[in-house]
């Protein structure tokens, strides 16, 4: 099952990577045409839209490139989480608890997944707490933030590409709506799943479950 899921997601990533690459040329032509447009107020608005499209393409191209090339390794999950959190010094990211779980993953992909989840939490809150728990069959990483949270009826929507919740979480101007979707793809390709709940610090809890 894990292998079939991985093959399916890799095929989809390759297709979307090709589409994203092909879109670069017409976007470049549009930018050149805008530079010659006399109505600069219109050109500015259209230019902002083109820049956002380019960020979307760059983010997905980077994701698909890593997904296709990386090999699975056995790692210490705690060491990976500590190395990630150390890059968020003085930014409100802490490790609540954790054990030295050994797990077979593509480490750079899992790193990208956790960074996406942490960045998402910091976009809407001021504090993110990370903890882990395990059993004989799975290991879970819990990412809690103190933001406004997400309504339960939106849990399945937020993992859709480019989906944003303006009312409850606020529109994140810095993102393009791919962070949670990419994180979900990464975990699915490992045979795991992502779920959502209310955080004990009153925001959103994202639970990443991976086979042990």
PDB file of C-alpha atoms in Angstrom:
ATOM      1  CA  UNK A   1       0.000   0.000   0.000  1.00  0.00           C
ATOM      2  CA  UNK A   2       2.777   2.419   0.981  1.00  0.00           C
ATOM      3  CA  UNK A   3       4.588   1.712  -2.298  1.00  0.00           C
ATOM      4  CA  UNK A   4       1.428   2.244  -4.385  1.00  0.00           C
ATOM      5  CA  UNK A   5       0.706   5.551  -2.641  1.00  0.00           C
ATOM      6  CA  UNK A   6       4.296   6.675  -3.190  1.00  0.00           C
ATOM      7  CA  UNK A   7       4.191   5.771  -6.902  1.00  0.00           C
ATOM      8  CA  UNK A   8       0.873   7.587  -7.365  1.00  0.00           C
ATOM      9  CA  UNK A   9       2.085  10.758  -5.641  1.00  0.00           C
ATOM     10  CA  UNK A  10       5.396  10.724  -7.501  1.00  0.00           C
ATOM     11  CA  UNK A  11       3.562  10.435 -10.827  1.00  0.00           C
ATOM     12  CA  UNK A  12       1.327  13.347  -9.880  1.00  0.00           C
ATOM     13  CA  UNK A  13       4.330  15.395  -8.772  1.00  0.00           C
ATOM     14  CA  UNK A  14       6.109  14.715 -12.068  1.00  0.00           C
ATOM     15  CA  UNK A  15       3.049  15.811 -14.036  1.00  0.00           C
ATOM     16  CA  UNK A  16       2.571  19.004 -12.031  1.00  0.00           C
ATOM     17  CA  UNK A  17       6.287  19.697 -12.170  1.00  0.00           C
ATOM     18  CA  UNK A  18       6.136  19.535 -15.969  1.00  0.00           C
ATOM     19  CA  UNK A  19       3.116  21.830 -16.080  1.00  0.00           C
ATOM     20  CA  UNK A  20       4.779  24.278 -13.680  1.00  0.00           C
ATOM     21  CA  UNK A  21       7.957  24.321 -15.776  1.00  0.00           C
ATOM     22  CA  UNK A  22       6.025  24.955 -18.991  1.00  0.00           C
ATOM     23  CA  UNK A  23       4.192  27.902 -17.422  1.00  0.00           C
ATOM     24  CA  UNK A  24       7.431  29.772 -16.739  1.00  0.00           C
ATOM     25  CA  UNK A  25       7.848  30.880 -20.381  1.00  0.00           C
ATOM     26  CA  UNK A  26       4.470  32.603 -20.829  1.00  0.00           C
ATOM     27  CA  UNK A  27       4.835  34.240 -17.405  1.00  0.00           C
ATOM     28  CA  UNK A  28       8.200  35.674 -18.450  1.00  0.00           C
ATOM     29  CA  UNK A  29       6.627  37.044 -21.658  1.00  0.00           C
ATOM     30  CA  UNK A  30       3.840  38.650 -19.621  1.00  0.00           C
ATOM     31  CA  UNK A  31       6.378  40.348 -17.361  1.00  0.00           C
ATOM     32  CA  UNK A  32       8.174  41.827 -20.382  1.00  0.00           C
ATOM     33  CA  UNK A  33       4.906  43.085 -21.851  1.00  0.00           C
ATOM     34  CA  UNK A  34       3.906  44.661 -18.527  1.00  0.00           C
ATOM     35  CA  UNK A  35       7.214  46.525 -18.388  1.00  0.00           C
ATOM     36  CA  UNK A  36       6.208  48.356 -21.578  1.00  0.00           C
ATOM     37  CA  UNK A  37       2.647  49.102 -20.464  1.00  0.00           C
ATOM     38  CA  UNK A  38       1.915  52.833 -20.080  1.00  0.00           C
ATOM     39  CA  UNK A  39      -0.752  52.335 -17.398  1.00  0.00           C
ATOM     40  CA  UNK A  40       1.598  51.721 -14.502  1.00  0.00           C
ATOM     41  CA  UNK A  41      -1.181  51.321 -11.903  1.00  0.00           C
ATOM     42  CA  UNK A  42      -2.633  48.445 -13.918  1.00  0.00           C
ATOM     43  CA  UNK A  43       0.832  47.036 -14.589  1.00  0.00           C
ATOM     44  CA  UNK A  44       1.598  47.032 -10.842  1.00  0.00           C
ATOM     45  CA  UNK A  45      -1.529  44.999  -9.961  1.00  0.00           C
ATOM     46  CA  UNK A  46      -0.942  42.516 -12.772  1.00  0.00           C
ATOM     47  CA  UNK A  47       2.741  42.286 -11.867  1.00  0.00           C
ATOM     48  CA  UNK A  48       1.864  41.379  -8.277  1.00  0.00           C
ATOM     49  CA  UNK A  49      -0.371  38.551  -9.543  1.00  0.00           C
ATOM     50  CA  UNK A  50       2.405  37.255 -11.795  1.00  0.00           C
ATOM     51  CA  UNK A  51       4.897  37.307  -8.914  1.00  0.00           C
ATOM     52  CA  UNK A  52       2.474  35.290  -6.779  1.00  0.00           C
ATOM     53  CA  UNK A  53       2.083  32.748  -9.590  1.00  0.00           C
ATOM     54  CA  UNK A  54       5.862  32.468  -9.837  1.00  0.00           C
ATOM     55  CA  UNK A  55       6.130  31.816  -6.097  1.00  0.00           C
ATOM     56  CA  UNK A  56       3.552  29.039  -6.481  1.00  0.00           C
ATOM     57  CA  UNK A  57       5.510  27.465  -9.330  1.00  0.00           C
ATOM     58  CA  UNK A  58       8.846  27.738  -7.530  1.00  0.00           C
ATOM     59  CA  UNK A  59       7.449  26.183  -4.361  1.00  0.00           C
ATOM     60  CA  UNK A  60       5.944  23.215  -6.162  1.00  0.00           C
ATOM     61  CA  UNK A  61       8.996  22.690  -8.403  1.00  0.00           C
ATOM     62  CA  UNK A  62      11.236  22.582  -5.328  1.00  0.00           C
ATOM     63  CA  UNK A  63       8.905  20.120  -3.619  1.00  0.00           C
ATOM     64  CA  UNK A  64       8.643  17.772  -6.618  1.00  0.00           C
ATOM     65  CA  UNK A  65      12.404  17.826  -7.175  1.00  0.00           C
ATOM     66  CA  UNK A  66      13.125  16.658  -3.618  1.00  0.00           C
ATOM     67  CA  UNK A  67      10.355  14.049  -3.667  1.00  0.00           C
ATOM     68  CA  UNK A  68      11.739  12.328  -6.768  1.00  0.00           C
ATOM     69  CA  UNK A  69      15.414  12.213  -5.805  1.00  0.00           C
ATOM     70  CA  UNK A  70      15.588  11.455  -2.091  1.00  0.00           C
ATOM     71  CA  UNK A  71      16.262   8.002  -0.643  1.00  0.00           C
ATOM     72  CA  UNK A  72      14.774   6.595   2.567  1.00  0.00           C
ATOM     73  CA  UNK A  73      17.027   6.552   5.647  1.00  0.00           C
ATOM     74  CA  UNK A  74      16.697   5.348   9.227  1.00  0.00           C
ATOM     75  CA  UNK A  75      16.986   8.395  11.459  1.00  0.00           C
ATOM     76  CA  UNK A  76      16.529   9.502  15.046  1.00  0.00           C
ATOM     77  CA  UNK A  77      13.363  11.604  14.950  1.00  0.00           C
ATOM     78  CA  UNK A  78      14.294  13.635  18.018  1.00  0.00           C
ATOM     79  CA  UNK A  79      17.591  14.711  16.428  1.00  0.00           C
ATOM     80  CA  UNK A  80      15.770  15.869  13.301  1.00  0.00           C
ATOM     81  CA  UNK A  81      13.211  17.884  15.284  1.00  0.00           C
ATOM     82  CA  UNK A  82      15.909  19.497  17.459  1.00  0.00           C
ATOM     83  CA  UNK A  83      17.891  20.548  14.375  1.00  0.00           C
ATOM     84  CA  UNK A  84      14.763  22.165  12.896  1.00  0.00           C
ATOM     85  CA  UNK A  85      13.744  23.972  16.086  1.00  0.00           C
ATOM     86  CA  UNK A  86      17.278  25.328  16.567  1.00  0.00           C
ATOM     87  CA  UNK A  87      16.754  27.390  13.405  1.00  0.00           C
ATOM     88  CA  UNK A  88      13.787  29.151  15.064  1.00  0.00           C
ATOM     89  CA  UNK A  89      15.761  30.595  17.979  1.00  0.00           C
ATOM     90  CA  UNK A  90      13.798  33.326  19.809  1.00  0.00           C
ATOM     91  CA  UNK A  91      10.808  32.874  17.504  1.00  0.00           C
ATOM     92  CA  UNK A  92       8.469  31.057  19.905  1.00  0.00           C
ATOM     93  CA  UNK A  93       9.094  27.451  18.782  1.00  0.00           C
ATOM     94  CA  UNK A  94       9.732  24.926  21.561  1.00  0.00           C
ATOM     95  CA  UNK A  95       9.916  21.165  22.033  1.00  0.00           C
ATOM     96  CA  UNK A  96       7.437  20.122  24.700  1.00  0.00           C
ATOM     97  CA  UNK A  97       8.520  16.503  24.963  1.00  0.00           C
ATOM     98  CA  UNK A  98       9.907  13.737  22.822  1.00  0.00           C
ATOM     99  CA  UNK A  99      11.525  10.331  22.768  1.00  0.00           C
ATOM    100  CA  UNK A 100      14.398   8.949  20.733  1.00  0.00           C
ATOM    101  CA  UNK A 101      12.255   7.235  18.131  1.00  0.00           C
ATOM    102  CA  UNK A 102      14.029   5.569  15.214  1.00  0.00           C
ATOM    103  CA  UNK A 103      12.087   5.768  11.966  1.00  0.00           C
ATOM    104  CA  UNK A 104      12.568   5.076   8.228  1.00  0.00           C
ATOM    105  CA  UNK A 105      11.815   8.271   6.268  1.00  0.00           C
ATOM    106  CA  UNK A 106      13.117  10.591   3.584  1.00  0.00           C
ATOM    107  CA  UNK A 107      14.661  13.065   6.046  1.00  0.00           C
ATOM    108  CA  UNK A 108      14.708  16.182   3.855  1.00  0.00           C
ATOM    109  CA  UNK A 109      11.067  15.643   2.920  1.00  0.00           C
ATOM    110  CA  UNK A 110      10.034  15.236   6.563  1.00  0.00           C
ATOM    111  CA  UNK A 111      12.115  18.317   7.418  1.00  0.00           C
ATOM    112  CA  UNK A 112      10.249  20.300   4.756  1.00  0.00           C
ATOM    113  CA  UNK A 113       6.922  18.999   6.067  1.00  0.00           C
ATOM    114  CA  UNK A 114       7.663  20.074   9.651  1.00  0.00           C
ATOM    115  CA  UNK A 115       9.025  23.464   8.578  1.00  0.00           C
ATOM    116  CA  UNK A 116       5.823  24.061   6.595  1.00  0.00           C
ATOM    117  CA  UNK A 117       3.725  23.185   9.657  1.00  0.00           C
ATOM    118  CA  UNK A 118       5.793  25.360  11.989  1.00  0.00           C
ATOM    119  CA  UNK A 119       5.742  28.302   9.563  1.00  0.00           C
ATOM    120  CA  UNK A 120       1.984  27.886   9.203  1.00  0.00           C
ATOM    121  CA  UNK A 121       1.571  28.001  12.987  1.00  0.00           C
ATOM    122  CA  UNK A 122       3.764  31.098  13.323  1.00  0.00           C
ATOM    123  CA  UNK A 123       1.834  32.820  10.540  1.00  0.00           C
ATOM    124  CA  UNK A 124      -1.301  32.842  12.700  1.00  0.00           C
ATOM    125  CA  UNK A 125       0.046  32.612  16.239  1.00  0.00           C
ATOM    126  CA  UNK A 126       3.010  33.614  18.362  1.00  0.00           C
ATOM    127  CA  UNK A 127       3.896  30.225  19.812  1.00  0.00           C
ATOM    128  CA  UNK A 128       4.405  26.702  18.426  1.00  0.00           C
ATOM    129  CA  UNK A 129       4.979  23.606  20.573  1.00  0.00           C
ATOM    130  CA  UNK A 130       6.211  20.286  19.177  1.00  0.00           C
ATOM    131  CA  UNK A 131       5.886  16.921  20.875  1.00  0.00           C
ATOM    132  CA  UNK A 132       6.036  13.265  19.855  1.00  0.00           C
ATOM    133  CA  UNK A 133       4.321  10.080  20.935  1.00  0.00           C
ATOM    134  CA  UNK A 134       4.615   6.505  19.768  1.00  0.00           C
ATOM    135  CA  UNK A 135       3.211   2.997  19.836  1.00  0.00           C
ATOM    136  CA  UNK A 136       4.117  -0.367  18.301  1.00  0.00           C
ATOM    137  CA  UNK A 137       2.516   0.596  14.982  1.00  0.00           C
ATOM    138  CA  UNK A 138       2.939   4.352  14.580  1.00  0.00           C
ATOM    139  CA  UNK A 139       4.867   7.419  15.646  1.00  0.00           C
ATOM    140  CA  UNK A 140       3.115  10.787  15.839  1.00  0.00           C
ATOM    141  CA  UNK A 141       4.476  14.331  15.763  1.00  0.00           C
ATOM    142  CA  UNK A 142       2.165  16.953  17.294  1.00  0.00           C
ATOM    143  CA  UNK A 143       2.513  20.569  16.183  1.00  0.00           C
ATOM    144  CA  UNK A 144       0.436  22.950  18.341  1.00  0.00           C
ATOM    145  CA  UNK A 145       0.002  26.703  17.843  1.00  0.00           C
ATOM    146  CA  UNK A 146      -1.813  29.401  19.831  1.00  0.00           C
ATOM    147  CA  UNK A 147      -3.493  31.041  16.832  1.00  0.00           C
ATOM    148  CA  UNK A 148      -7.236  31.353  16.099  1.00  0.00           C
ATOM    149  CA  UNK A 149      -7.564  27.696  15.047  1.00  0.00           C
ATOM    150  CA  UNK A 150      -9.650  26.212  12.233  1.00  0.00           C
ATOM    151  CA  UNK A 151     -13.335  25.194  12.303  1.00  0.00           C
ATOM    152  CA  UNK A 152     -13.836  21.419  12.179  1.00  0.00           C
ATOM    153  CA  UNK A 153     -15.777  21.663   8.921  1.00  0.00           C
ATOM    154  CA  UNK A 154     -12.654  23.124   7.267  1.00  0.00           C
ATOM    155  CA  UNK A 155     -10.202  20.399   8.324  1.00  0.00           C
ATOM    156  CA  UNK A 156     -10.362  18.568   4.993  1.00  0.00           C
ATOM    157  CA  UNK A 157     -10.313  21.767   2.952  1.00  0.00           C
ATOM    158  CA  UNK A 158      -7.058  23.209   4.316  1.00  0.00           C
ATOM    159  CA  UNK A 159      -4.976  20.416   2.744  1.00  0.00           C
ATOM    160  CA  UNK A 160      -6.281  21.310  -0.718  1.00  0.00           C
ATOM    161  CA  UNK A 161      -3.742  23.184  -2.870  1.00  0.00           C
ATOM    162  CA  UNK A 162      -4.072  27.002  -2.780  1.00  0.00           C
ATOM    163  CA  UNK A 163      -6.960  26.876  -0.261  1.00  0.00           C
ATOM    164  CA  UNK A 164      -7.037  29.639   2.351  1.00  0.00           C
ATOM    165  CA  UNK A 165      -9.467  30.397   5.160  1.00  0.00           C
ATOM    166  CA  UNK A 166      -9.892  34.144   5.261  1.00  0.00           C
ATOM    167  CA  UNK A 167     -12.474  34.319   8.043  1.00  0.00           C
ATOM    168  CA  UNK A 168     -11.007  32.086  10.729  1.00  0.00           C
ATOM    169  CA  UNK A 169      -7.260  32.088  10.148  1.00  0.00           C
ATOM    170  CA  UNK A 170      -6.802  35.333   8.243  1.00  0.00           C
ATOM    171  CA  UNK A 171      -5.279  35.598   4.789  1.00  0.00           C
ATOM    172  CA  UNK A 172      -1.588  34.874   4.912  1.00  0.00           C
ATOM    173  CA  UNK A 173      -0.051  37.308   2.429  1.00  0.00           C
ATOM    174  CA  UNK A 174       3.350  35.641   2.644  1.00  0.00           C
ATOM    175  CA  UNK A 175       2.156  32.217   1.529  1.00  0.00           C
ATOM    176  CA  UNK A 176       0.590  30.830  -1.594  1.00  0.00           C
ATOM    177  CA  UNK A 177      -1.651  28.182  -0.047  1.00  0.00           C
ATOM    178  CA  UNK A 178       0.578  25.163  -0.662  1.00  0.00           C
ATOM    179  CA  UNK A 179       2.190  24.615   2.751  1.00  0.00           C
ATOM    180  CA  UNK A 180      -0.338  22.204   4.267  1.00  0.00           C
ATOM    181  CA  UNK A 181      -1.005  20.530   0.920  1.00  0.00           C
ATOM    182  CA  UNK A 182       2.692  19.774   0.398  1.00  0.00           C
ATOM    183  CA  UNK A 183       3.025  18.571   4.000  1.00  0.00           C
ATOM    184  CA  UNK A 184       0.062  16.232   3.469  1.00  0.00           C
ATOM    185  CA  UNK A 185       1.524  14.858   0.217  1.00  0.00           C
ATOM    186  CA  UNK A 186       4.834  14.150   1.929  1.00  0.00           C
ATOM    187  CA  UNK A 187       3.210  12.233   4.779  1.00  0.00           C
ATOM    188  CA  UNK A 188       0.878  10.289   2.465  1.00  0.00           C
ATOM    189  CA  UNK A 189       3.888   9.219   0.402  1.00  0.00           C
ATOM    190  CA  UNK A 190       5.387   7.770   3.609  1.00  0.00           C
ATOM    191  CA  UNK A 191       2.227   5.736   4.249  1.00  0.00           C
ATOM    192  CA  UNK A 192       1.077   8.044   7.045  1.00  0.00           C
ATOM    193  CA  UNK A 193      -1.601  10.683   7.526  1.00  0.00           C
ATOM    194  CA  UNK A 194      -2.197  14.191   8.846  1.00  0.00           C
ATOM    195  CA  UNK A 195      -5.138  15.082  11.091  1.00  0.00           C
ATOM    196  CA  UNK A 196      -6.306  18.254  12.833  1.00  0.00           C
ATOM    197  CA  UNK A 197      -7.750  19.065  16.243  1.00  0.00           C
ATOM    198  CA  UNK A 198      -8.001  21.894  18.741  1.00  0.00           C
ATOM    199  CA  UNK A 199      -4.656  22.624  20.354  1.00  0.00           C
ATOM    200  CA  UNK A 200      -4.246  22.551  24.157  1.00  0.00           C
ATOM    201  CA  UNK A 201      -2.789  26.065  23.777  1.00  0.00           C
ATOM    202  CA  UNK A 202      -6.074  27.138  22.122  1.00  0.00           C
ATOM    203  CA  UNK A 203      -5.011  27.176  18.481  1.00  0.00           C
ATOM    204  CA  UNK A 204      -4.651  24.416  15.891  1.00  0.00           C
ATOM    205  CA  UNK A 205      -3.118  21.005  16.510  1.00  0.00           C
ATOM    206  CA  UNK A 206      -1.649  19.216  13.490  1.00  0.00           C
ATOM    207  CA  UNK A 207      -0.975  15.533  14.147  1.00  0.00           C
ATOM    208  CA  UNK A 208       1.470  13.830  11.782  1.00  0.00           C
ATOM    209  CA  UNK A 209       1.248  10.029  12.062  1.00  0.00           C
ATOM    210  CA  UNK A 210       3.890   7.788  10.467  1.00  0.00           C
ATOM    211  CA  UNK A 211       4.248   3.991  10.479  1.00  0.00           C
ATOM    212  CA  UNK A 212       6.916   2.921  12.985  1.00  0.00           C
TER     213      UNK A 212
END
